[in-house]
Structures are given as structure tokens and as C-alpha cells.
Coordinates of C-alpha atoms and ligand atoms in Angstrom, one line a residue:
M1 CA -83.0 -46.0 -85.4
K2 CA -81.9 -47.1 -82.0
S3 CA -81.3 -50.1 -80.7
N4 CA -79.7 -52.5 -77.7
T5 CA -78.5 -55.6 -77.4
D6 CA -76.1 -57.6 -75.8
V7 CA -73.4 -58.5 -78.3
I8 CA -72.6 -56.1 -80.9
V9 CA -70.9 -58.3 -84.0
V10 CA -69.5 -57.0 -87.5
G11 CA -68.8 -59.1 -89.9
A12 CA -71.1 -61.9 -91.5
G13 CA -68.3 -64.2 -92.8
P14 CA -66.5 -67.8 -90.6
V15 CA -65.0 -65.7 -88.2
G16 CA -68.4 -63.1 -87.0
L17 CA -70.5 -66.3 -87.5
L18 CA -69.2 -68.5 -85.0
L19 CA -68.7 -66.0 -83.0
A20 CA -72.5 -64.9 -83.0
C21 CA -73.7 -69.0 -82.5
E22 CA -71.4 -69.4 -79.5
L23 CA -72.8 -66.3 -77.8
R24 CA -76.2 -67.5 -78.7
L25 CA -76.1 -70.6 -78.2
A26 CA -74.9 -69.0 -74.7
G27 CA -78.4 -67.9 -75.3
L28 CA -77.1 -63.6 -75.3
D29 CA -78.6 -61.6 -77.6
V30 CA -77.1 -60.6 -80.2
V31 CA -76.6 -58.5 -83.4
L32 CA -74.4 -59.6 -86.5
L33 CA -74.0 -56.6 -89.3
E34 CA -73.0 -57.9 -92.1
R35 CA -72.3 -55.0 -95.1
R36 CA -73.4 -57.3 -98.0
S37 CA -77.0 -57.9 -99.0
E38 CA -76.7 -61.4 -100.3
P39 CA -74.1 -63.8 -99.0
V40 CA -70.6 -64.4 -100.9
R41 CA -70.9 -66.7 -103.7
D42 CA -66.4 -67.5 -105.2
S43 CA -65.3 -70.7 -103.0
R44 CA -62.6 -68.8 -101.0
A45 CA -60.9 -71.0 -98.7
L46 CA -61.0 -74.6 -99.5
G47 CA -58.8 -75.7 -97.0
M48 CA -61.1 -76.5 -93.4
H49 CA -57.5 -78.0 -90.4
A50 CA -58.6 -80.9 -88.2
R51 CA -59.2 -79.0 -85.2
T52 CA -61.7 -76.4 -86.7
I53 CA -63.6 -80.0 -87.5
E54 CA -62.6 -80.9 -84.4
T55 CA -64.2 -77.2 -82.2
L56 CA -67.1 -77.8 -85.1
G57 CA -67.4 -81.8 -83.6
L58 CA -68.1 -79.9 -80.3
R59 CA -71.1 -78.6 -80.9
G60 CA -72.3 -81.7 -82.9
L61 CA -72.0 -79.8 -86.5
A62 CA -69.0 -81.6 -88.0
P63 CA -71.1 -84.0 -89.5
H64 CA -73.0 -81.6 -91.7
F65 CA -69.8 -79.9 -92.5
L66 CA -67.9 -83.6 -93.1
E67 CA -71.5 -84.8 -95.5
R68 CA -70.5 -81.6 -98.2
G69 CA -66.6 -81.2 -98.5
R70 CA -64.1 -84.4 -99.5
P71 CA -61.2 -85.2 -97.1
F72 CA -57.4 -84.7 -98.0
G73 CA -54.6 -87.1 -95.9
V74 CA -52.3 -84.2 -96.7
G75 CA -51.7 -80.5 -97.0
H76 CA -48.3 -78.0 -98.4
Y77 CA -45.5 -75.8 -96.5
G78 CA -44.4 -73.4 -98.6
A79 CA -45.5 -75.9 -101.9
L80 CA -42.2 -77.7 -101.1
E81 CA -42.4 -81.0 -102.8
T82 CA -42.4 -83.6 -99.4
M83 CA -46.2 -82.7 -98.7
L84 CA -47.6 -82.5 -94.6
N85 CA -48.6 -86.6 -93.9
F86 CA -51.9 -84.9 -92.3
S87 CA -53.0 -89.0 -91.9
A88 CA -50.5 -89.4 -89.3
L89 CA -52.7 -87.0 -87.1
D90 CA -53.5 -87.4 -83.7
S91 CA -57.4 -86.6 -84.0
G92 CA -60.9 -88.6 -85.5
Y93 CA -60.3 -86.3 -88.4
P94 CA -56.8 -86.6 -89.6
F95 CA -56.6 -84.6 -93.1
Q96 CA -58.1 -81.6 -94.7
L97 CA -61.5 -81.0 -95.3
V98 CA -61.9 -79.3 -99.1
I99 CA -64.8 -77.5 -98.7
P100 CA -65.7 -73.9 -100.3
Q101 CA -65.2 -71.4 -97.5
S102 CA -68.8 -69.8 -99.7
L103 CA -70.7 -73.4 -98.0
T104 CA -68.8 -73.2 -95.0
E105 CA -70.4 -69.5 -94.4
Q106 CA -73.5 -71.2 -95.1
L107 CA -74.1 -73.8 -93.0
L108 CA -72.7 -71.1 -90.4
E109 CA -76.1 -69.1 -91.6
E110 CA -78.5 -70.8 -90.9
R111 CA -77.4 -72.0 -87.4
A112 CA -76.9 -68.8 -86.3
R113 CA -80.7 -68.5 -87.7
E114 CA -81.0 -71.5 -86.5
L115 CA -80.5 -69.6 -83.3
G116 CA -82.0 -67.5 -83.0
V117 CA -79.1 -64.9 -83.9
R118 CA -80.7 -61.1 -85.5
V119 CA -78.6 -61.6 -89.5
Q120 CA -78.8 -58.2 -90.7
R121 CA -77.6 -57.5 -94.3
D122 CA -77.1 -54.2 -96.1
A123 CA -75.9 -53.5 -92.7
T124 CA -72.6 -51.2 -93.1
V125 CA -70.9 -49.7 -89.9
D126 CA -69.2 -46.8 -90.3
E127 CA -68.6 -45.1 -87.1
T128 CA -68.0 -46.9 -83.6
W129 CA -67.4 -45.9 -80.1
Q130 CA -67.7 -46.7 -76.4
D131 CA -68.8 -44.8 -73.1
D132 CA -69.5 -45.6 -69.0
A133 CA -72.7 -47.0 -70.8
G134 CA -71.3 -49.6 -73.3
V135 CA -70.2 -49.9 -76.7
H136 CA -72.3 -48.2 -80.1
A137 CA -71.7 -48.8 -83.7
S138 CA -73.4 -46.6 -86.4
G139 CA -74.6 -47.3 -90.0
T140 CA -77.5 -47.7 -92.0
V141 CA -79.3 -50.1 -93.3
G142 CA -81.1 -49.5 -97.2
G143 CA -80.1 -46.0 -96.3
Q144 CA -81.2 -45.3 -93.3
R145 CA -79.0 -44.5 -90.3
F146 CA -78.9 -47.2 -87.5
T147 CA -77.3 -47.6 -83.8
F148 CA -76.6 -50.2 -82.0
S149 CA -76.0 -50.8 -78.0
G150 CA -74.5 -53.4 -76.9
A151 CA -72.3 -54.3 -73.8
Y152 CA -69.6 -55.4 -75.9
L153 CA -69.1 -55.0 -79.7
A154 CA -66.6 -57.6 -81.6
G155 CA -64.8 -56.6 -85.2
C156 CA -65.1 -59.4 -87.3
D157 CA -65.3 -57.2 -90.3
G158 CA -62.1 -58.8 -92.2
A159 CA -59.1 -57.1 -93.3
R160 CA -60.1 -53.8 -93.8
S161 CA -61.9 -53.0 -90.6
A162 CA -63.8 -50.5 -90.0
V163 CA -63.9 -51.7 -86.3
R164 CA -60.0 -52.0 -85.9
R165 CA -59.3 -48.7 -88.0
Q166 CA -61.9 -46.7 -85.8
A167 CA -60.7 -47.9 -82.3
G168 CA -57.4 -47.1 -83.4
I169 CA -55.2 -50.4 -82.9
A170 CA -52.6 -50.3 -84.9
F171 CA -52.0 -52.8 -87.9
D172 CA -48.2 -53.1 -88.4
G173 CA -46.3 -55.8 -90.4
V174 CA -44.7 -55.8 -94.1
E175 CA -46.2 -54.5 -96.8
A176 CA -47.3 -56.7 -100.2
G177 CA -44.3 -57.8 -102.2
T178 CA -45.7 -60.3 -104.5
T179 CA -49.4 -61.3 -106.2
T180 CA -50.6 -64.0 -107.1
M181 CA -53.9 -65.8 -109.7
L182 CA -55.9 -67.2 -109.1
G183 CA -58.7 -68.9 -111.0
D184 CA -61.5 -72.1 -110.9
V185 CA -62.0 -73.1 -114.0
Q186 CA -62.1 -76.2 -116.0
L187 CA -59.8 -78.5 -117.0
R188 CA -60.3 -79.2 -120.9
A189 CA -57.5 -81.2 -120.8
P190 CA -56.8 -84.1 -118.0
L191 CA -54.1 -84.0 -115.1
P192 CA -51.4 -86.5 -114.4
A193 CA -52.8 -86.8 -110.7
P194 CA -55.8 -85.9 -108.9
A195 CA -54.0 -82.7 -107.6
L196 CA -50.9 -80.8 -108.9
M197 CA -47.9 -79.0 -107.2
K198 CA -45.5 -77.1 -109.9
V199 CA -42.4 -74.7 -108.7
N200 CA -39.0 -73.3 -111.0
Q201 CA -37.6 -70.7 -112.9
E202 CA -40.8 -69.7 -113.6
G203 CA -43.0 -69.6 -110.5
V204 CA -45.4 -71.3 -108.4
L205 CA -48.1 -73.1 -110.6
M206 CA -51.1 -75.8 -108.1
I207 CA -54.2 -77.9 -108.9
V208 CA -56.4 -78.4 -106.8
P209 CA -59.8 -80.4 -107.4
L210 CA -62.9 -78.2 -106.0
G211 CA -64.5 -81.3 -105.1
D212 CA -67.7 -80.6 -107.5
G213 CA -66.6 -83.3 -109.4
V214 CA -66.4 -80.3 -112.1
H215 CA -64.5 -77.2 -111.1
H216 CA -60.0 -76.9 -110.8
R217 CA -58.3 -74.2 -108.4
L218 CA -55.5 -72.7 -110.5
I219 CA -53.5 -71.2 -108.5
V220 CA -50.5 -69.4 -110.4
L221 CA -47.6 -67.5 -109.1
D222 CA -45.7 -66.4 -112.1
A223 CA -42.2 -65.5 -111.9
R224 CA -43.1 -62.3 -114.6
R225 CA -46.1 -60.9 -113.3
R226 CA -45.8 -60.9 -109.7
D227 CA -45.0 -57.5 -109.7
V228 CA -48.7 -56.8 -111.1
P229 CA -51.1 -54.8 -108.3
V230 CA -54.2 -56.6 -106.4
A231 CA -56.7 -54.6 -108.0
E232 CA -56.1 -55.4 -111.7
P233 CA -58.3 -58.4 -112.6
V234 CA -57.2 -61.2 -113.8
T235 CA -57.8 -62.9 -117.5
L236 CA -58.3 -67.0 -118.4
E237 CA -55.6 -66.2 -120.8
E238 CA -52.7 -64.7 -118.1
L239 CA -54.0 -67.5 -116.1
A240 CA -53.1 -70.1 -119.1
D241 CA -50.0 -68.5 -120.2
G242 CA -49.0 -68.8 -115.9
A243 CA -49.7 -71.8 -115.8
R244 CA -48.8 -73.6 -119.2
R245 CA -45.3 -71.9 -118.9
I246 CA -44.7 -73.8 -115.3
A247 CA -46.9 -76.8 -115.1
G248 CA -44.0 -77.0 -119.3
C249 CA -48.1 -78.5 -120.8
D250 CA -51.5 -76.8 -121.2
Y251 CA -53.9 -77.8 -119.0
L252 CA -56.5 -75.4 -121.3
P253 CA -58.1 -73.7 -118.6
S254 CA -62.2 -72.4 -119.7
Q255 CA -65.8 -72.3 -118.1
A256 CA -63.9 -69.4 -115.3
R257 CA -66.3 -69.4 -112.5
W258 CA -64.2 -67.3 -110.6
L259 CA -60.3 -65.6 -111.3
S260 CA -59.2 -62.9 -108.3
R261 CA -55.8 -61.7 -106.9
F262 CA -53.8 -62.1 -103.7
S263 CA -50.5 -60.8 -102.1
D264 CA -48.3 -61.1 -99.6
E265 CA -49.3 -58.4 -97.8
T266 CA -49.1 -59.5 -93.9
R267 CA -50.6 -57.6 -91.0
H268 CA -50.9 -58.0 -86.6
A269 CA -53.0 -55.6 -84.9
A270 CA -51.5 -54.8 -81.5
Q271 CA -54.2 -55.4 -79.6
Y272 CA -57.0 -58.0 -79.6
R273 CA -59.0 -55.9 -76.8
Q274 CA -59.7 -52.4 -75.7
G275 CA -62.0 -52.0 -73.8
R276 CA -65.3 -53.4 -75.2
I277 CA -64.3 -54.2 -77.8
F278 CA -62.4 -57.5 -79.4
L279 CA -60.9 -58.2 -82.9
A280 CA -61.3 -61.5 -84.2
G281 CA -60.1 -63.5 -87.7
D282 CA -58.8 -61.3 -90.5
A283 CA -59.6 -57.9 -88.5
A284 CA -56.6 -58.9 -86.4
H285 CA -53.9 -60.8 -88.5
I286 CA -54.2 -61.0 -93.0
H287 CA -51.0 -63.0 -94.5
M288 CA -50.2 -65.2 -98.0
P289 CA -53.3 -67.7 -97.2
A290 CA -50.7 -69.9 -98.0
G291 CA -51.4 -73.3 -95.9
G292 CA -54.9 -72.5 -95.8
Q293 CA -55.0 -71.3 -92.3
G294 CA -56.4 -68.0 -92.1
M295 CA -60.2 -68.6 -91.6
N296 CA -59.0 -71.5 -89.2
V297 CA -57.6 -69.7 -87.2
G298 CA -59.6 -67.1 -86.8
M299 CA -61.9 -69.7 -86.4
Q300 CA -61.2 -71.0 -83.4
D301 CA -60.2 -66.8 -82.1
A302 CA -63.9 -67.1 -82.4
F303 CA -64.1 -70.3 -80.4
N304 CA -61.9 -68.8 -77.9
L305 CA -63.6 -65.4 -76.8
G306 CA -68.0 -66.5 -77.7
W307 CA -67.5 -68.5 -74.2
K308 CA -65.5 -65.7 -72.5
M309 CA -68.0 -62.8 -73.4
A310 CA -71.2 -65.0 -72.9
A311 CA -69.8 -65.7 -69.1
V312 CA -69.0 -62.1 -68.5
V313 CA -72.4 -60.3 -69.9
R314 CA -74.1 -63.4 -67.9
G315 CA -72.7 -62.1 -64.4
Q316 CA -71.2 -65.5 -63.9
A317 CA -66.9 -63.8 -64.3
P318 CA -64.8 -61.0 -63.7
Q319 CA -64.3 -58.9 -67.0
G320 CA -60.5 -59.6 -66.6
L321 CA -61.6 -63.3 -67.8
L322 CA -61.8 -61.2 -71.1
D323 CA -57.8 -60.1 -70.6
S324 CA -57.2 -63.8 -71.5
Y325 CA -58.1 -63.6 -74.8
H326 CA -55.8 -61.6 -76.3
N327 CA -53.1 -63.2 -74.0
E328 CA -54.2 -66.4 -75.5
R329 CA -54.9 -65.9 -78.8
H330 CA -52.9 -63.2 -79.9
P331 CA -49.0 -65.0 -79.9
L332 CA -50.8 -67.4 -82.3
G333 CA -51.3 -64.4 -84.5
A334 CA -47.5 -64.0 -84.2
Q335 CA -47.4 -67.8 -84.6
L336 CA -49.1 -67.8 -87.4
F337 CA -47.4 -64.4 -89.2
R338 CA -44.5 -65.7 -89.2
N339 CA -44.8 -69.4 -90.4
T340 CA -46.7 -67.5 -93.6
M341 CA -43.5 -64.7 -93.9
A342 CA -41.8 -68.2 -94.0
Q343 CA -43.8 -69.4 -96.2
T344 CA -43.6 -66.7 -98.1
A345 CA -40.3 -66.7 -98.7
L346 CA -39.8 -70.4 -99.8
L347 CA -43.0 -69.4 -102.3
T348 CA -40.6 -67.2 -104.0
S349 CA -37.4 -67.7 -104.7
F350 CA -37.4 -68.7 -108.1
D351 CA -33.1 -68.6 -108.4
Q352 CA -30.8 -71.5 -108.7
R353 CA -30.0 -70.0 -104.7
G354 CA -34.2 -70.0 -103.8
L355 CA -35.0 -73.6 -105.3
A356 CA -31.7 -75.1 -103.5
L357 CA -32.9 -74.0 -100.2
R358 CA -36.4 -75.2 -100.5
A359 CA -35.0 -78.8 -102.1
E360 CA -33.4 -79.0 -98.3
I361 CA -36.5 -78.5 -96.6
S362 CA -38.2 -80.3 -98.6
G363 CA -35.4 -83.2 -98.1
L364 CA -36.1 -82.4 -94.2
L365 CA -39.5 -82.8 -94.2
T366 CA -39.2 -86.4 -95.0
Q367 CA -37.4 -87.1 -91.7
P368 CA -41.9 -87.7 -89.8
E369 CA -40.8 -85.6 -86.7
V370 CA -40.0 -83.1 -89.1
N371 CA -43.5 -83.3 -90.3
L372 CA -45.4 -83.5 -88.0
K373 CA -44.4 -81.1 -85.9
L374 CA -45.3 -78.7 -89.1
A375 CA -48.6 -80.7 -89.7
L376 CA -49.6 -80.1 -86.3
Q377 CA -49.1 -76.6 -86.2
I378 CA -51.2 -76.0 -89.7
S379 CA -53.5 -78.2 -88.7
G380 CA -54.1 -76.1 -85.3
L381 CA -54.0 -79.1 -83.4
G382 CA -50.2 -77.9 -81.6
I383 CA -51.3 -75.5 -79.7
G384 CA -52.4 -75.5 -76.2
Y385 CA -53.3 -72.9 -73.6
G386 CA -50.6 -73.4 -70.8
A387 CA -52.2 -72.0 -67.6
A388 CA -55.8 -73.2 -66.0
L389 CA -57.7 -69.5 -65.9
S390 CA -59.7 -70.8 -61.9
E391 CA -58.6 -72.0 -59.5
P392 CA -57.8 -75.7 -59.1
P393 CA -58.9 -77.2 -55.5
A394 CA -56.7 -80.0 -55.2
P395 CA -53.3 -80.5 -57.0
V396 CA -52.6 -80.6 -60.7
L397 CA -51.0 -82.4 -63.4
P398 CA -49.7 -79.8 -65.1
E399 CA -48.9 -80.9 -68.3
W400 CA -52.6 -81.1 -69.0
S401 CA -53.5 -78.1 -68.1
G402 CA -54.1 -75.7 -71.2
R403 CA -54.1 -79.5 -73.1
R404 CA -56.8 -80.0 -76.0
I405 CA -59.5 -83.0 -74.7
P406 CA -59.3 -85.9 -77.7
E407 CA -62.1 -86.8 -78.1
M408 CA -63.2 -90.0 -75.7
T409 CA -65.4 -93.0 -75.4
L410 CA -67.3 -93.0 -72.2
A411 CA -67.5 -96.4 -70.4
D412 CA -71.6 -95.7 -70.7
G413 CA -70.5 -95.1 -74.6
G414 CA -71.3 -91.5 -74.9
S415 CA -69.0 -89.1 -76.1
L416 CA -66.5 -87.2 -74.4
H417 CA -67.3 -83.9 -76.3
G418 CA -71.3 -84.5 -76.7
L419 CA -71.1 -83.5 -73.2
L420 CA -70.2 -79.8 -74.7
H421 CA -72.2 -79.4 -77.3
Q422 CA -74.8 -77.2 -75.4
G423 CA -71.0 -74.9 -74.7
E424 CA -70.5 -75.5 -71.3
W425 CA -68.1 -76.2 -68.6
L426 CA -68.4 -80.1 -68.1
Y427 CA -66.5 -80.9 -64.7
L428 CA -66.3 -84.6 -65.5
R429 CA -65.9 -87.1 -62.1
L430 CA -63.8 -89.1 -63.0
R431 CA -63.5 -91.4 -59.7
E432 CA -65.4 -92.1 -56.9
D433 CA -62.6 -90.2 -54.5
A434 CA -63.2 -86.7 -57.2
P435 CA -64.1 -83.0 -55.0
H436 CA -68.1 -83.2 -55.7
A437 CA -68.1 -79.8 -56.8
V438 CA -66.1 -77.0 -58.4
A439 CA -66.2 -73.1 -60.0
C440 CA -65.6 -71.8 -62.6
P441 CA -66.3 -68.7 -64.8
G442 CA -69.4 -69.6 -67.0
R443 CA -72.3 -72.2 -67.1
L444 CA -71.1 -75.7 -65.0
R445 CA -72.2 -79.0 -66.3
T446 CA -70.9 -81.7 -63.8
V447 CA -70.8 -85.5 -64.8
S448 CA -69.7 -88.8 -63.1
A449 CA -68.2 -91.2 -65.7
A450 CA -65.4 -93.5 -66.4
L451 CA -63.3 -93.8 -69.7
A452 CA -63.4 -96.6 -71.5
P453 CA -60.2 -98.3 -72.9
S454 CA -60.5 -99.4 -76.0
P455 CA -57.5 -100.8 -78.4
D456 CA -57.4 -98.9 -81.0
L457 CA -56.9 -95.7 -78.4
G458 CA -54.6 -92.9 -80.7
A459 CA -51.7 -91.1 -79.0
S460 CA -52.9 -88.6 -76.6
Q461 CA -55.8 -90.9 -75.5
A462 CA -54.1 -93.2 -74.4
E463 CA -51.5 -90.6 -72.5
L464 CA -55.1 -89.6 -71.0
M465 CA -55.8 -93.2 -70.2
A466 CA -51.9 -93.2 -68.3
A467 CA -52.4 -90.2 -66.2
G468 CA -55.7 -91.3 -64.9
P469 CA -57.0 -88.4 -63.2
R470 CA -59.9 -88.2 -60.5
A471 CA -61.5 -85.0 -62.4
L472 CA -61.8 -83.6 -65.5
L473 CA -62.3 -79.6 -65.6
I474 CA -62.9 -79.1 -69.5
R475 CA -63.4 -75.4 -71.3
P476 CA -66.5 -74.8 -73.3
D477 CA -63.7 -74.7 -76.5
G478 CA -62.8 -78.1 -75.8
Y479 CA -59.5 -77.3 -73.8
A480 CA -58.6 -78.9 -70.0
D481 CA -58.4 -76.1 -67.9
Y482 CA -57.0 -78.7 -65.4
A483 CA -56.7 -82.5 -64.1
L484 CA -56.9 -83.2 -60.5
A485 CA -54.2 -86.2 -59.7
Ligands
FAD1 C1 -57.5 -67.2 -102.7 C2 -57.3 -67.6 -101.1 C3 -57.0 -68.9 -100.2 C4 -57.6 -69.0 -99.0 N1 -57.8 -70.6 -98.5 C5 -57.6 -70.3 -97.3 C6 -58.3 -71.5 -97.3 O1 -57.5 -73.1 -98.0 N2 -58.3 -72.1 -95.4 C7 -58.7 -71.3 -94.4 O2 -58.2 -71.0 -93.1 N3 -57.9 -69.6 -95.1 C8 -57.7 -69.3 -96.5 N4 -58.0 -68.2 -96.5 C9 -58.5 -66.9 -95.8 C10 -59.6 -66.9 -95.6 O3 -59.7 -67.1 -96.0 C11 -59.6 -65.4 -94.5 O4 -59.1 -65.5 -93.3 C12 -61.2 -65.8 -94.0 O5 -62.6 -65.2 -95.1 C13 -61.1 -64.7 -92.6 O6 -62.8 -65.1 -92.5 P1 -63.4 -63.4 -91.8 O7 -64.8 -63.9 -91.2 O8 -62.2 -62.9 -90.6 O9 -63.6 -61.8 -92.4 P2 -64.0 -61.3 -93.7 O10 -64.4 -63.1 -94.3 O11 -63.1 -61.1 -94.7 O12 -65.4 -61.9 -93.8 C14 -65.8 -60.1 -93.4 C15 -66.8 -59.4 -93.9 O13 -67.2 -58.8 -92.4 C16 -67.7 -57.9 -93.8 N5 -67.8 -57.0 -93.6 C17 -66.9 -55.3 -93.5 N6 -66.7 -54.8 -93.5 C18 -67.7 -54.5 -92.7 C19 -68.5 -52.7 -92.2 N7 -67.8 -52.5 -92.4 N8 -69.7 -53.1 -92.1 C20 -70.5 -54.5 -91.6 N9 -69.9 -55.7 -92.0 C21 -68.5 -55.3 -93.0 C22 -67.1 -58.2 -95.2 O14 -68.2 -58.0 -95.9 C23 -67.3 -59.7 -94.9 O15 -68.9 -60.0 -95.2 C24 -57.7 -68.0 -98.5 C25 -57.8 -67.0 -98.6 C26 -58.1 -66.4 -99.7 C27 -57.9 -64.7 -100.7

């Protein structure tokens, strides 16, 4: 079987699904190849952070997720006693949303199918190559060989990415040093609080409700069993024993729905692009799931790449635009590498010195500005992209180039983010004296409107009002390319 398409996406995890949606929204033909015959049922990622919710909101999808998840106003950094205060975040979503990854994937797959993505399950890619004509992926579906050819291919095929391996992209980092157990279980003894976190010389215990009113996620880093290989199955007894020793009491876990073990192996792809091949999500970066970031950062990768790839395939942007994907996202992968390694160091030192270090840093986190700095990092709200990708026609307000544009109400009562639902660039003329037209690499929508003053503006909204730009050119992923002075 031979077939052609615009873009081949390998892997229908949250990252591949979101990327496929973005490409299809822009009108491209997209084939999404997934080795599993059925969607994943295990909960995996539970925390969806503020910037990811905003991202979904930029396409009008946030309500579907909000109505199925549960907001949680705090987060953790290395399981330190002082929690990250997400309620201080300057966003319409000042929390993390507890929603199982299985549900996130279900909602994204529904959207992908509605948009017309060609989702092919039971399709394992084992070979990818590129030439002057395009990029190609071969594999098997239902015992039959297939080959798809396209202009570009995205490897969203997870930690053991075949696409990355085939492309020969280095994936250097740090070997696994510690393994941690987890179980989605029912507790027969009541918890003293809705969630629980405990760290002592016996290890680390975290218990959070899964949100279905029945199950809890137990995470147990047992100091006596940290060397158990990641592939060794977890038993309920092993999980319960570790939890009991760390907690000093027994919450009687039972009826395990999912038991697993994960490691702190940390790696980062040397390049996110090789010619026509791109990496996103776990295919590009793996780490200890500390702070709940892997899926979130991966979905931001997809959101950065999708509109760029679409603009180039449609002939609206030069190929060079695609280099900005690596340039913008690779430094954030490097930061993810550092912050998860730092958290791992905090999470795996159980002697008196390690516990003293934890207490000191936990003390620092009681300072609101320190707490906010880490909350911005973990929530994804703190990122910006610096330089403009297009040429401004007039002087700009430099501090706004590459900066996240907050949701704003327009003078007619409409929503600014609502103008980005179709994934186009937005040229927002805010004053009469703004140029009537600008150039940008992609589909452009031009709207003349004013921002509505309101007494309860957040800090970034108030800052934008005070800056008073004549016009804003906003990228499809919700960052300002520039603001005209
Ligand atoms: C216990 C745990 C808790 C976590 N908690 C959080 C959290 O709270 N927040 C957070 O942001 N992250 C969290 N993570 C991380 C998160 O689960 C991952 O970062 C996320 O799954 C990455 O998504 P992805 O789409 O890149 O890869 P994956 O989800 O791994 O999807 C890759 C897909 O590609 C398919 N595939 C692989 N090879 C091929 C092939 N050759 N051909 C075709 N298809 C292929 C796979 O079947 C899979 O469906 C957690 C992880 C763990 C283990």
C-alpha cells in the first residue's frame, strides 16, 4: 500500500493528536499513525497546567476539558513542603486541572476525527527516510506493509521513538538512578486531607485523588527499593508496604486499577529538526515526571510546530520558518531537563543532609516572589519567544515581542482569544492610525477593535492596556509577534 499526504504524524499520544488537529485545522491532509489498536486506558498524566488550558482555549476547546477535570490551586516542586501557589498566577486558569491523560487523549482524538484527520490505529512505523521528493514512513498495519509519503513527518512516538532512532538524532542525558512505584487504588482508610505528601528517611509518598470520587493515585519512592528495575511489575503489597512505612500509618490501598514503575532517566534530543523530520513531546525529551510537565511541554511543542508546518506546506511561509521550531522549543526542553533533574535531586536525598537541604529550599518558597517564579515555570505561563518572526512596518514596543497575549475582552464584548479559534495569525488594529495591512508567514485575519477597560484586569492585561499599542500582530499560538508603538 502506497499513499501520499501533506504531513505524516507518528504516534497518537496527546502530542501527536494535538499536532494533527492543528495541521488539519489549517486545511492540510494529515495521516496519524498509531501502533496501539485501542486508546490507552491508564490514567498517566493527571496535571494539566494553566498554559496548556489557555492553549486549548485559543481553539475554543478549554470548556470540554474544564467540565471533565477538577481544578487544584496548588502544585509541588520536588515534593517540598511549601506548595507552589497557582492561585497567584496571572491567568484565567489560576490552577492545574486534574484530568487523566486517557481522557485528554479521548477528547483530542474526538476533535481530530471531527476535523478529518486520517487516524490509522494498529499501524506501527518501523522505517522512515527522506529524499528530494519528500519524507516516507513504512510499517505494518494488520500484517500488511504500508508506505506513506508526505512533505513533512513528525515523530510524536514517545520516549523510545523509532523516528528519532531512524533519523540518527542523539538523545543524550542521564541514566536511570532511582525507580518509583505508582498505583491508582481505592483507599479503605480515610486520608487526613484531600491530598497528602510526606518525605522522610523512608522515602517519598504522595497521594492525590484521581477525580472520579473513587480512586486515589499513590506515588511511592521507597528508599529501600529505589534500585528495583523499572520493568519489574509492582505488586499491591509492595506499594502498600512502602506507603505504610513512609506515612507511619496504613491507608489500606486495594482494588488497584493500574500499578506501574517509572524511573528518573533524563534525556534531551540534540535536534528537534532534521530536514523534513521533526520531533515533539517525549520523543524529544524525557525526565522524572516531577511537577507534572512532560505532557504539558509536549503539547506546547505541538502547538508551536503545527501552524509553522501548515504555513510552509501551503506556500505561505519560507521553509526557514521551520528552523524557528528548534530555536524556540529546544531551550525550553533544556530548561525542563534542568528543573526535573533539580527536583530529582531534592526527591531522592533521604539522609539528614538531603532533608536539611529540602527544609532550606522549602523555606525560600514561602517568599511569594520565589514561589511565583517556580509556579510560572511549571505552569508554562512564564515562557516567551523573544524576537519577532516577521518584519514590523513601524517601530514596536520591544518588551511585547514574543510575549504571551492574555485573554482580553474587546469593546464589543467579544473575546480576543476567540479571534484565534481558526488557528490564523491575527492582526488586531487597536487604533485608527495603525497601518491597514501587514505581512506575516501564514493565514492572516485582520480585525479592527478596541480593548475594553475593566476594573478587574489581571497584571498582564493591565500592562497591555497601559502600553497602549496601536496594533498587535499575534501568532496563531497566542504570542505577540510584535506590538506597534
Ligand atoms: C506516572 C506518570 C505521571 C505523569 N504525570 C504527568 C503530569 O501530571 N503532567 C504531565 O504533563 N506529564 C506527566 N507525565 C508525562 C506524560 O505522560 C508524557 O510526557 C506524555 O505521555 C508524552 O506524550 P507524547 O504524546 O509525547 O508520547 P506518548 O504519550 O508516549 O505517545 C506516543 C504514542 O506513539 C505511539 N508509538 C510509539 N512508537 C510507535 C511507532 N513506531 N509507530 C506508531 N506509533 C508509535 C505509542 O503507542 C503512543 O501512543 C507523567 C508520566 C508518568 C509515567
